[in-house]
Amino acid sequence: MTDTAHKGREFLHLARGFMTEGKQKRTVFAPQPILISSLALPANRVISVEVDDNEDVEWMWTSLPEGTKYISGYTIVKKAD
């Protein structure tokens, strides 16, 4: 293994440890859109969010004039006790 490859693998290992050490992550999936028409939804809409065990997600909905609604953003908040 080259020195560069070794350093890259070492960095990846450290990054993974930094992100997960002592905390469990979970994936929260966004609610399904409400489709009223056959219009396509934006490709950049939110699908899911990774949060810590002590966090929750507040979803932001966008409503289109014809009645279609989809998740367009979110806020990560601390879980209520």
Short mmCIF file of C-alpha atoms in Angstrom, two decimals:
data_model
loop_
_atom_site.label_atom_id
_atom_site.label_comp_id
_atom_site.label_asym_id
_atom_site.label_seq_id
_atom_site.Cartn_x
_atom_site.Cartn_y
_atom_site.Cartn_z
CA MET A 1 0.00 0.00 0.00
CA THR A 2 1.33 3.45 -0.87
CA ASP A 3 1.84 6.07 1.78
CA THR A 4 -0.95 8.19 0.29
CA ALA A 5 -3.40 5.27 0.26
CA HIS A 6 -2.49 4.44 3.87
CA LYS A 7 -3.11 8.04 4.96
CA GLY A 8 -6.43 8.06 3.11
CA ARG A 9 -7.59 4.88 4.85
CA GLU A 10 -6.40 6.23 8.19
CA PHE A 11 -8.37 9.48 7.66
CA LEU A 12 -11.50 7.53 6.71
CA HIS A 13 -11.20 5.44 9.87
CA LEU A 14 -10.79 8.58 12.01
CA ALA A 15 -13.71 10.31 10.30
CA ARG A 16 -16.01 7.35 10.89
CA GLY A 17 -14.95 7.16 14.54
CA PHE A 18 -15.49 10.89 15.01
CA MET A 19 -19.00 10.76 13.58
CA THR A 20 -20.20 7.76 15.54
CA GLU A 21 -18.13 7.60 18.72
CA GLY A 22 -20.46 7.47 21.72
CA LYS A 23 -23.59 8.35 19.76
CA GLN A 24 -25.97 6.28 17.71
CA LYS A 25 -27.36 7.80 14.52
CA ARG A 26 -30.76 6.95 13.13
CA THR A 27 -32.42 7.74 9.83
CA VAL A 28 -35.78 9.52 9.90
CA PHE A 29 -37.68 9.35 6.62
CA ALA A 30 -39.76 12.30 5.45
CA PRO A 31 -43.55 11.88 5.18
CA GLN A 32 -44.83 10.98 1.73
CA PRO A 33 -45.90 13.87 -0.52
CA ILE A 34 -49.59 14.57 -1.08
CA LEU A 35 -50.11 14.49 -4.84
CA ILE A 36 -53.17 16.22 -6.25
CA SER A 37 -52.00 16.52 -9.85
CA SER A 38 -49.64 14.72 -12.19
CA LEU A 39 -46.98 17.44 -11.91
CA ALA A 40 -43.50 16.18 -11.07
CA LEU A 41 -42.13 16.97 -7.64
CA PRO A 42 -38.81 18.85 -7.33
CA ALA A 43 -35.80 16.55 -7.51
CA ASN A 44 -34.16 18.31 -4.55
CA ARG A 45 -36.90 17.60 -2.01
CA VAL A 46 -35.94 16.02 1.34
CA ILE A 47 -36.10 12.21 1.49
CA SER A 48 -34.52 11.46 4.88
CA VAL A 49 -32.35 12.93 7.64
CA GLU A 50 -29.77 11.33 9.97
CA VAL A 51 -30.08 12.42 13.59
CA ASP A 52 -28.63 11.46 16.96
CA ASP A 53 -30.72 9.41 19.39
CA ASN A 54 -31.53 12.53 21.42
CA GLU A 55 -32.79 14.48 18.37
CA ASP A 56 -36.02 14.67 16.36
CA VAL A 57 -37.00 16.29 13.08
CA GLU A 58 -39.59 19.01 12.47
CA TRP A 59 -40.66 18.86 8.81
CA MET A 60 -41.35 21.94 6.64
CA TRP A 61 -44.06 21.45 4.03
CA THR A 62 -44.42 23.34 0.74
CA SER A 63 -47.91 23.61 -0.76
CA LEU A 64 -48.36 24.20 -4.48
CA PRO A 65 -51.40 26.12 -5.85
CA GLU A 66 -53.12 22.98 -7.17
CA GLY A 67 -52.94 21.30 -3.74
CA THR A 68 -49.80 19.16 -3.99
CA LYS A 69 -47.74 19.21 -0.76
CA TYR A 70 -44.21 17.93 -0.16
CA ILE A 71 -41.41 18.17 2.41
CA SER A 72 -39.06 20.96 1.35
CA GLY A 73 -36.96 21.36 4.49
CA TYR A 74 -36.47 20.38 8.10
CA THR A 75 -35.16 21.49 11.47
CA ILE A 76 -33.32 19.16 13.84
CA VAL A 77 -34.48 19.67 17.42
CA LYS A 78 -33.65 18.06 20.76
CA LYS A 79 -36.12 15.35 21.80
CA ALA A 80 -38.64 16.33 24.44
CA ASP A 81 -38.13 14.45 27.71
#
